[in-house]
Short mmCIF file of C-alpha atoms and ligand atoms in Angstrom, two decimals:
data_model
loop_
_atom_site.label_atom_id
_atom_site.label_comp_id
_atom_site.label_asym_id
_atom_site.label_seq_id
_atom_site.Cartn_x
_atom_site.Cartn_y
_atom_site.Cartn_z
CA UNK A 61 0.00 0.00 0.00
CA UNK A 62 0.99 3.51 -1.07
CA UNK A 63 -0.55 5.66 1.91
CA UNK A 64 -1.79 8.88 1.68
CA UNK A 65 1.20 9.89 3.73
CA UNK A 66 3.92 8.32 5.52
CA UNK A 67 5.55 9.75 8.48
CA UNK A 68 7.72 7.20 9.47
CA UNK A 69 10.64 7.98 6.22
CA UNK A 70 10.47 11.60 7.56
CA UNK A 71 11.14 10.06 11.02
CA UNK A 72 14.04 8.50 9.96
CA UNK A 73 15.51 11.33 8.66
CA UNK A 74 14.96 13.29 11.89
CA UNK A 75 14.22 10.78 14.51
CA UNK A 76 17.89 11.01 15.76
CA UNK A 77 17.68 15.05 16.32
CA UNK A 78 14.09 14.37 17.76
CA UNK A 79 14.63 12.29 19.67
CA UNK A 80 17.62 13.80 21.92
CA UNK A 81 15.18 16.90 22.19
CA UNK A 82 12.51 15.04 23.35
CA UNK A 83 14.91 13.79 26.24
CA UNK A 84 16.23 17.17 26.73
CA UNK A 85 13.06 18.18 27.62
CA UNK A 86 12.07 15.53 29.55
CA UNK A 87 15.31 15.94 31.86
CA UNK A 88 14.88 19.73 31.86
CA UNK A 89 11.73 19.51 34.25
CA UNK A 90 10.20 22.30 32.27
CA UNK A 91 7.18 21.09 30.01
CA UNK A 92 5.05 23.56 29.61
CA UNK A 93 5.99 27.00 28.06
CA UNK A 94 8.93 26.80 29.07
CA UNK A 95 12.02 28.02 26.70
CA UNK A 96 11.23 25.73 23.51
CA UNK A 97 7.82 27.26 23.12
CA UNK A 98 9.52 30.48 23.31
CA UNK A 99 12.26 29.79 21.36
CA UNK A 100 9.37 28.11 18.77
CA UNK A 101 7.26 31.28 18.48
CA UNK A 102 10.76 33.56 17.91
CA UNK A 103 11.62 31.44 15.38
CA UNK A 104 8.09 31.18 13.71
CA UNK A 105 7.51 34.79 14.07
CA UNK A 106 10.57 35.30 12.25
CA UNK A 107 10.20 32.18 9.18
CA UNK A 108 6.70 34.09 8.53
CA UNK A 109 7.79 37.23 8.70
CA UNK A 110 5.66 38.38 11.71
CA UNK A 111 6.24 40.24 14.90
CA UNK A 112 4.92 37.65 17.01
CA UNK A 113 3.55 34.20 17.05
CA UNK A 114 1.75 32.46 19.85
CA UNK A 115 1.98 28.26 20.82
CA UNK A 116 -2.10 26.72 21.00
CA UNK A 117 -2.99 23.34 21.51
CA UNK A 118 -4.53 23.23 18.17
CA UNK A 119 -5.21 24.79 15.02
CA UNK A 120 -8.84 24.90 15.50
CA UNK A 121 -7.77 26.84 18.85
CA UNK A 122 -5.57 29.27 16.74
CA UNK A 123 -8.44 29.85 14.46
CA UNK A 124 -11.66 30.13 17.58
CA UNK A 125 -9.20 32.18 20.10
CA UNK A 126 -8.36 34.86 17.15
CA UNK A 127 -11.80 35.17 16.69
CA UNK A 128 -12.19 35.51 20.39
CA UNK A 129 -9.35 38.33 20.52
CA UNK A 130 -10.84 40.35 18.17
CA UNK A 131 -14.31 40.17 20.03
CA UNK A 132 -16.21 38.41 17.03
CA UNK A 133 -19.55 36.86 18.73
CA UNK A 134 -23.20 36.06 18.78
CA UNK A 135 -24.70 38.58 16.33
CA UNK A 136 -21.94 38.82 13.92
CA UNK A 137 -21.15 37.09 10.77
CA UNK A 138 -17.63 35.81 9.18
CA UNK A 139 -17.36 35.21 5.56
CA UNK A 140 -15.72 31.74 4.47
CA UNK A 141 -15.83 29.00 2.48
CA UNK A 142 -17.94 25.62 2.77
CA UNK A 143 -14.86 23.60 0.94
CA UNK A 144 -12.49 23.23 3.67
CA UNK A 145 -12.34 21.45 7.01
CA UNK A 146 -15.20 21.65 9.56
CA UNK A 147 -12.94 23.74 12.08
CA UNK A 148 -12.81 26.63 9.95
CA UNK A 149 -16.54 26.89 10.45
CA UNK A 150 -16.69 25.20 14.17
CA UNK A 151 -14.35 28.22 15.13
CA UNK A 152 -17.05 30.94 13.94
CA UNK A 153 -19.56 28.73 15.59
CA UNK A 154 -17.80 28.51 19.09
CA UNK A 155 -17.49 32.09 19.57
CA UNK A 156 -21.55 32.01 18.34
CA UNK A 157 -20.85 34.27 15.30
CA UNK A 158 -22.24 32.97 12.14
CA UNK A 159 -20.36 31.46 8.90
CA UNK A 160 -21.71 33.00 5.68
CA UNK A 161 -20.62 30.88 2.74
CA UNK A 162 -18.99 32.29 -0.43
CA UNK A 163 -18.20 29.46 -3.39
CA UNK A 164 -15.17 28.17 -4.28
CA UNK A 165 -12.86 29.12 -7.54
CA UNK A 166 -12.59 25.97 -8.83
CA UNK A 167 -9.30 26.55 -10.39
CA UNK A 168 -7.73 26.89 -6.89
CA UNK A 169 -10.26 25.39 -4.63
CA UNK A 170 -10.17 28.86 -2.60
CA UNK A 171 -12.73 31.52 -1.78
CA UNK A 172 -14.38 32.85 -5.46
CA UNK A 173 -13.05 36.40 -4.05
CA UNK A 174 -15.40 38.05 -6.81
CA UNK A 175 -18.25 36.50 -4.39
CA UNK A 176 -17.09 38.51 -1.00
CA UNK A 177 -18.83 41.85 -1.84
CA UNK A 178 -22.43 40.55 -1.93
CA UNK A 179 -22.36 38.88 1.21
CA UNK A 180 -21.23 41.79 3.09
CA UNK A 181 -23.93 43.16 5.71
CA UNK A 182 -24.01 45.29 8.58
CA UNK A 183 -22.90 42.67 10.91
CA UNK A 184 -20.17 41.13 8.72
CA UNK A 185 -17.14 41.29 10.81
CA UNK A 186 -14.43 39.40 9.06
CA UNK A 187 -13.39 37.10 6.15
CA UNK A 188 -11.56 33.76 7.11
CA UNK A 189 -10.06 33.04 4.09
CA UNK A 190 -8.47 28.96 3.32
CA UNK A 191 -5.36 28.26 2.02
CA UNK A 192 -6.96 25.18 1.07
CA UNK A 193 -4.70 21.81 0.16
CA UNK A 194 -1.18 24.59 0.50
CA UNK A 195 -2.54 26.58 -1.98
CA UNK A 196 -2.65 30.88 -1.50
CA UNK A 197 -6.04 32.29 -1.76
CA UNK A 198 -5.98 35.69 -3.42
CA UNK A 199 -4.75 37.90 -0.73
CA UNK A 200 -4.58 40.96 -2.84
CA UNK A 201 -8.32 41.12 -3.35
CA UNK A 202 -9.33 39.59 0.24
CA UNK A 203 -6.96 42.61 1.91
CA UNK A 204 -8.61 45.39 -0.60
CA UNK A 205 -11.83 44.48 0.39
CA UNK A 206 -11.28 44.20 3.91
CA UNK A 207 -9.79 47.66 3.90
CA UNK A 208 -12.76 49.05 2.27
CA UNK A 209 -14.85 47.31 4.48
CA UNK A 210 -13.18 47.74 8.06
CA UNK A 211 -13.17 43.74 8.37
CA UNK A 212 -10.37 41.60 9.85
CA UNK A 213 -9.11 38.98 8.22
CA UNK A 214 -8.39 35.47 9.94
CA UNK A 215 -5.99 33.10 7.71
CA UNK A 216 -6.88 29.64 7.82
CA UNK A 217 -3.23 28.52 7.11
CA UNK A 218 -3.52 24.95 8.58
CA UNK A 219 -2.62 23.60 5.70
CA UNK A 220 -0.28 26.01 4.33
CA UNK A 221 3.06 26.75 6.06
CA UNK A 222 5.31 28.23 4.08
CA UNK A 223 3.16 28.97 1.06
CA UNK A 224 3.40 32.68 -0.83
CA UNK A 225 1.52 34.67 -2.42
CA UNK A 226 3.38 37.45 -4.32
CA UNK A 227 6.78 36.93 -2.45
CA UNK A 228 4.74 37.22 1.01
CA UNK A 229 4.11 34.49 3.44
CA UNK A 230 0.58 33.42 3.76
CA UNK A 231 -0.65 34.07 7.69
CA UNK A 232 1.14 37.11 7.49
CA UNK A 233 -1.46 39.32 5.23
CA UNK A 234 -4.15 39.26 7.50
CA UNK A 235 -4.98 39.89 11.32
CA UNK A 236 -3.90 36.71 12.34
CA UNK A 237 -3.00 33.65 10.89
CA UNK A 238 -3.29 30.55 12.53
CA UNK A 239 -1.90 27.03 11.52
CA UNK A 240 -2.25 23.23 13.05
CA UNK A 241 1.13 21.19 13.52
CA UNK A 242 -1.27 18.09 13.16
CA UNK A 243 1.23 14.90 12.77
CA UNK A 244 -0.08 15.11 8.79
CA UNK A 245 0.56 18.78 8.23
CA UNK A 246 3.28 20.06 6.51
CA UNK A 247 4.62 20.75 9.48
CA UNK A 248 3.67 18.43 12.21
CA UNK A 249 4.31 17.65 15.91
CA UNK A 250 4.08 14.01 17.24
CA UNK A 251 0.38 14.75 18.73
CA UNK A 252 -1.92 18.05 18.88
CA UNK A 253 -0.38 21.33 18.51
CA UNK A 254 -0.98 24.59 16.99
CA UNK A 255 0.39 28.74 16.36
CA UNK A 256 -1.34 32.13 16.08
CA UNK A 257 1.13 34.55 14.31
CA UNK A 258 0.14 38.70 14.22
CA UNK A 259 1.50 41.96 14.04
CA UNK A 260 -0.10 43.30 16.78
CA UNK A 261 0.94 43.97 20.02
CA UNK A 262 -2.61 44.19 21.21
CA UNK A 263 -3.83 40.44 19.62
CA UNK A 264 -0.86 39.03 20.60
CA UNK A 265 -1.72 40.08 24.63
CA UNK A 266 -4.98 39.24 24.55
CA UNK A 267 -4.52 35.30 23.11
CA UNK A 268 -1.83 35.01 24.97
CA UNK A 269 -4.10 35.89 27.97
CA UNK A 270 -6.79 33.80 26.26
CA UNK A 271 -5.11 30.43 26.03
CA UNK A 272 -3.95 30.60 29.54
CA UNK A 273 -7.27 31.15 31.64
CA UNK A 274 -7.72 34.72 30.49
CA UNK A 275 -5.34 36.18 32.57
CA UNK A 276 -1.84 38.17 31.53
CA UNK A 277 -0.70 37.71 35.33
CA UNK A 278 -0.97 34.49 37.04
CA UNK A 279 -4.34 33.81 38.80
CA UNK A 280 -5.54 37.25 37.87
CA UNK A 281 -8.04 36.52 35.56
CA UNK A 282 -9.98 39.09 33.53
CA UNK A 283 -11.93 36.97 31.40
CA UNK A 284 -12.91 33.66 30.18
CA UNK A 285 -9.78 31.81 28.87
CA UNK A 286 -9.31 28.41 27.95
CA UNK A 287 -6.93 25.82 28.87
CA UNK A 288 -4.79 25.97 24.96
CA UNK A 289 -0.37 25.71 25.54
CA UNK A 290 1.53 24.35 23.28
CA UNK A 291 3.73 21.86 25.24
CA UNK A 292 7.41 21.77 25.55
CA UNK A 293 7.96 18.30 24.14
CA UNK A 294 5.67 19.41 20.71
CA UNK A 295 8.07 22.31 20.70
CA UNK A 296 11.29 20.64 20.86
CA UNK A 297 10.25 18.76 18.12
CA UNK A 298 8.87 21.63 16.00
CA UNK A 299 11.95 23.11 16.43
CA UNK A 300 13.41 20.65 14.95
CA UNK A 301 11.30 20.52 12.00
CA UNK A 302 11.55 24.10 11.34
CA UNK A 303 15.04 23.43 9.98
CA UNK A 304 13.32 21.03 6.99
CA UNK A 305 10.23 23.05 6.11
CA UNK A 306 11.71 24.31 3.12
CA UNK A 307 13.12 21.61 2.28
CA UNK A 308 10.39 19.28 2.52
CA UNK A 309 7.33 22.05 0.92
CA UNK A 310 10.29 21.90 -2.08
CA UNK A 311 10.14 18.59 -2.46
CA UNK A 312 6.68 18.52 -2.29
CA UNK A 313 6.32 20.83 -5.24
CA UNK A 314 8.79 18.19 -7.05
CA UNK A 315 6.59 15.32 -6.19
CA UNK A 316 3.32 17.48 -7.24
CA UNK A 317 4.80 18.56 -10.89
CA UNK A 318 5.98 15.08 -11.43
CA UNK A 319 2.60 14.02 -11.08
CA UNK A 320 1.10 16.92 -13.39
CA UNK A 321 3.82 15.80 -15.79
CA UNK A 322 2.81 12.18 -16.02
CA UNK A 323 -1.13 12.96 -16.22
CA UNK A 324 0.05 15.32 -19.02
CA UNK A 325 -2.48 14.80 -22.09
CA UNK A 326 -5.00 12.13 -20.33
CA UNK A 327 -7.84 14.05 -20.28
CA UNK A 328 -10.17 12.23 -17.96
CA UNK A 329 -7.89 13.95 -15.28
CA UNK A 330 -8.18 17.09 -14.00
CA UNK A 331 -4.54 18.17 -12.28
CA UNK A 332 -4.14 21.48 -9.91
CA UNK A 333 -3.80 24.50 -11.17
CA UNK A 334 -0.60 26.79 -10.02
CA UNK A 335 -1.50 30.78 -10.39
CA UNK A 336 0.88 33.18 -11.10
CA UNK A 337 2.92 34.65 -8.38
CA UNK A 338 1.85 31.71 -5.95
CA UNK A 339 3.93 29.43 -3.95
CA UNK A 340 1.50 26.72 -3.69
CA UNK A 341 3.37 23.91 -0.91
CA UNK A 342 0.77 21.05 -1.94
CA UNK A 343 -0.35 19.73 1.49
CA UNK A 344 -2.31 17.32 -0.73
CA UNK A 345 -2.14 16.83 -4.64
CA UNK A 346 -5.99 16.80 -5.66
CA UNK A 347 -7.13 15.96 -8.70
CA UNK A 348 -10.93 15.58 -10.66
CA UNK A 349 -11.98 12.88 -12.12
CA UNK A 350 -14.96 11.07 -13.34
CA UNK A 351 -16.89 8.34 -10.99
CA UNK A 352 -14.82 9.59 -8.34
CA UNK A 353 -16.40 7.38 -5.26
CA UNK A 354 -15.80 3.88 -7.27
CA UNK A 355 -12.31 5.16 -8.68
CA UNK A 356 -11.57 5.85 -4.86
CA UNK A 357 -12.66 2.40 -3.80
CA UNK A 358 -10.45 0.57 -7.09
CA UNK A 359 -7.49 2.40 -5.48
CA UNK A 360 -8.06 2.04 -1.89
CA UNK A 361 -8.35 -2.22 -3.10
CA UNK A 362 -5.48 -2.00 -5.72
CA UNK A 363 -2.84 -0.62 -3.03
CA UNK A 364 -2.99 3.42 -3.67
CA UNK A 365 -4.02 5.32 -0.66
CA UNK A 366 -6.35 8.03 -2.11
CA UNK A 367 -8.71 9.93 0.21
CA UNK A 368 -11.52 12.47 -0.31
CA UNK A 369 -10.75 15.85 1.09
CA UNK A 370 -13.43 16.87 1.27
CA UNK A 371 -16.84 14.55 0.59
CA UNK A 372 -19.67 16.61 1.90
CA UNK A 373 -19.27 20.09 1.87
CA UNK A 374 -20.04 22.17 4.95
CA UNK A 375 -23.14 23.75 4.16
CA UNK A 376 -24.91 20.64 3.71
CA UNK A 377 -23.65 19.17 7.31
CA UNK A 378 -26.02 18.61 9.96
CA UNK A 379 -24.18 20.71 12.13
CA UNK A 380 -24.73 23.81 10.16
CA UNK A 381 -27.81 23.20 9.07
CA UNK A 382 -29.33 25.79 11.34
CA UNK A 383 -28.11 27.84 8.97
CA UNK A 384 -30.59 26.92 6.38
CA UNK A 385 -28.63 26.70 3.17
CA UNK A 386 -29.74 24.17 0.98
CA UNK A 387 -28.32 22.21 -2.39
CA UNK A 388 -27.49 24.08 -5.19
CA UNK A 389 -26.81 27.16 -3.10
CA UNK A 390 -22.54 26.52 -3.56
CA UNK A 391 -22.51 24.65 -6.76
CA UNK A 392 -19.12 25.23 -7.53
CA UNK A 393 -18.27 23.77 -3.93
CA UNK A 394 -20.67 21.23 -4.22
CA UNK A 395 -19.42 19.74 -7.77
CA UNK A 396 -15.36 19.68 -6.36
CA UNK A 397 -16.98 17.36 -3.25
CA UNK A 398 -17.87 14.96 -5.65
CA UNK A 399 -15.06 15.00 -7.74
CA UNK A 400 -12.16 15.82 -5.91
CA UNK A 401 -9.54 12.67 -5.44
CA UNK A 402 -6.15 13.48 -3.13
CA UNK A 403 -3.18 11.33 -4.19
CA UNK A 404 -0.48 9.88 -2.00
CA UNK A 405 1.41 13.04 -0.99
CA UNK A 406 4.98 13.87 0.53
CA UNK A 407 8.46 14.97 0.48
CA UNK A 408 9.95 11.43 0.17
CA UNK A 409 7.55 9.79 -2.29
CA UNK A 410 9.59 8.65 -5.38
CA UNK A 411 8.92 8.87 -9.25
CA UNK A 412 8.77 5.15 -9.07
CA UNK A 413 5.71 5.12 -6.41
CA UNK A 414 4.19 7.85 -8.48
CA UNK A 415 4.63 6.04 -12.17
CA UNK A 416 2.79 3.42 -10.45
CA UNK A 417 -0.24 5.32 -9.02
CA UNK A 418 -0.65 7.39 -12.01
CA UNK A 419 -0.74 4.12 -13.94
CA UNK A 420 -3.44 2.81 -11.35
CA UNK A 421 -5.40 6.07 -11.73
CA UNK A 422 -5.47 5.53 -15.62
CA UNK A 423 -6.13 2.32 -15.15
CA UNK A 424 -9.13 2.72 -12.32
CA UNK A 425 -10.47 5.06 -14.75
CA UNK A 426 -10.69 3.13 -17.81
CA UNK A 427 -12.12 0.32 -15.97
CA UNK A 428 -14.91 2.10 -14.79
CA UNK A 429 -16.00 3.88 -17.78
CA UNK A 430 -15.94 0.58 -19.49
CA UNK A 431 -18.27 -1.05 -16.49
CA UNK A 432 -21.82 -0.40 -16.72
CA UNK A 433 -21.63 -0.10 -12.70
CA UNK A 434 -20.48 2.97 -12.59
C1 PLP B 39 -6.13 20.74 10.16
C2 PLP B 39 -6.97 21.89 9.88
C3 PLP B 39 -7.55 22.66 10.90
C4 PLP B 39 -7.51 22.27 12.35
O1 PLP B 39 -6.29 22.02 12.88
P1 PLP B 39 -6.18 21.10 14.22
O2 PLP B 39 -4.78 21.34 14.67
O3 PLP B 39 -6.42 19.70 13.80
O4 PLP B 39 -7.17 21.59 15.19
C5 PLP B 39 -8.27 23.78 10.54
N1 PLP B 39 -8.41 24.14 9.26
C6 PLP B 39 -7.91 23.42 8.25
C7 PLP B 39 -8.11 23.89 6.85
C8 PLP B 39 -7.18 22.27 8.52
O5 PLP B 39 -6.69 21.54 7.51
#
């Protein structure tokens, strides 16, 4: 089997470094934010290009505690996308604001930014754009708008460390930008962990207040915090990965225009699009194709770990559907659910592995439109 992703060859190019960090730590006595997390935020701050960056337990706490910091609540609305993972949306529904869906571009899976004007009301507080599958989301247009509008802007950059768009670091356009070190993220920790980056002085107080009991001066609390570190031991290990991001989101792009290359001129497929002045880091490779749920299941049988990111899109989940939107509404959105295929992605995946799913692909394809079952 070809998985999706396999984090044990990137373990044994690291696990050495790792693994004398993690027992550094665990001899210091210090395990939570103590001076890795510190150490992690300078250095994150500074690889984004940000004054400061602050350690969460998660991305979906990066994402719900910058909407907390900037006072977004019940009454007001966030504009985002229904293509992307359900945090993005949970967050706005935590703090009891509401998510107001704009479709999808299909060329880059990201926010349709010609969309974001007519959803703008009186209580629309901020966009939270997606940097869906690595991939920048127009941040010229979002930021113009925004401007024009007096709305914040929250990155989603979960699954895009490292990506640009126009020379400029995503999660560093906006507010705040927030990003997961999820074991299968580009960069990933070895359990829950996530980061908060912003340029002001202000935002950075208040989450740091926020994800430790609401309070800037132990047991003084001012508000309602949560319970949100980043841990010592996920630090020492981010630190260490911080030295390969580069490398590995390069190789990445390698395995990603291999792939386009060997699709090249078989129609049936559908590869990503790169725009101009992008530096797209390819969390996943995604493709279209036809019969996509059957072609799934012939891979998943034949040995090639493709998954469906993402199946059903948001607006149609039972946990938004208070917000009454119904089929048809994101049809853009709705089409790349049923079409979208991710194949095996990351750094150390070689042209041999990828001849052979491409060739399994083709094959899975063929097979299907010559079967009357599907
Ligand atoms: C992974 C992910 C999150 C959530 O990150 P966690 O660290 O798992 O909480 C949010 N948004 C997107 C787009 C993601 O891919």
């Amino acid at each position: 089997m070809i998985p999706i992703v396999d984090l044990k060859r990137q373990y044994k190019q690291t696990g050495a470094e790792i693994e004398k960090a993690v027992v550094d730590v665990l001899r210091s006595g210090s395990y939570i934010l103590g001076p890795n997390t510190k150490a992690l935020e300078q250095e994150f701050a500074q690889y984004l290009g940000t004054k400061h960056a602050i350690g969460l337990n998660s991305g979906t706490d990066a994402l719900h505690l910058a909407l907390r910091a900037l006072d977004i609540g019940k009454g007001d609305e966030v504009i985002t996308v229904a293509f992307t993972f359900v945090a993005t949306t949970e967050s706005i529904e935590i703090v009891g604001a509401t998510p107001v869906f704009v479709d999808i571009d299909p060329d880059t899976f990201n926010m349709d930014v010609t969309q974001i004007e007519s959803k703008i009301t009186p209580k629309t507080k901020a966009i939270m754009p997606v940097h869906l599958y690595g991939q920048p989301a127009n941040m010229e247009v979002i930021m113009d708008i925004a401007k024009r509008y007096n709305l914040y802007v929250i990155e989603d950059c979960c699954q895009a460390i490292g990506a640009e768009f126009k020379g400029k670091k995503v999660g560093s356009f906006g507010d705040i930008g927030c990003y997961s070190f999820f074991p299968t993220k580009n960069l990933g920790g070895m359990g829950d962990g996530g980061m908060a980056v912003t340029n002001s002085d202000y935002l950075k107080d208040r989450m740091t207040a926020l994800r430790n009991h609401g309070g800037a001066v132990r047991y003084h609390h001012d508000e309602i915090g949560v319970n949100s570190r980043l841990d010592e031991i996920q630090s020492a290990i981010l630190r260490v990965k911080m030295n390969y991001i580069d490398e590995w989101n390069k190789m990445r792009r390698e395995v990603a225009h291999r792939y386009t290359e060997l699709f090249k001129g078989y129609e049936d497929v559908q590869t990503p699009k790169e725009l101009d002045d992008t530096y797209c880091v390819y969390h996943q490779y995604t493709i279209k194709v036809p019969n996509r749920d059957e072609v799934q299941k012939m891979l998943q049988e034949n040995g090639v770990g493709a998954m469906l990111y993402y199946p059903i899109p948001l607006h149609m989940q039972k946990v938004h559907a208070h917000l009454g939107y119904k089929m048809g509404d994101l049809p853009k959105t709705e089409y790349d659910t049923q079409h979208v295929m991710s194949l095996p992605m990351f750094a150390e995946l070689t042209f041999e592995e990828q001849k052979e799913i491409v060739q399994k692909v083709k094959d899975a394809i063929e097979k299907c439109k010559a079967s009357a079952s599907c």
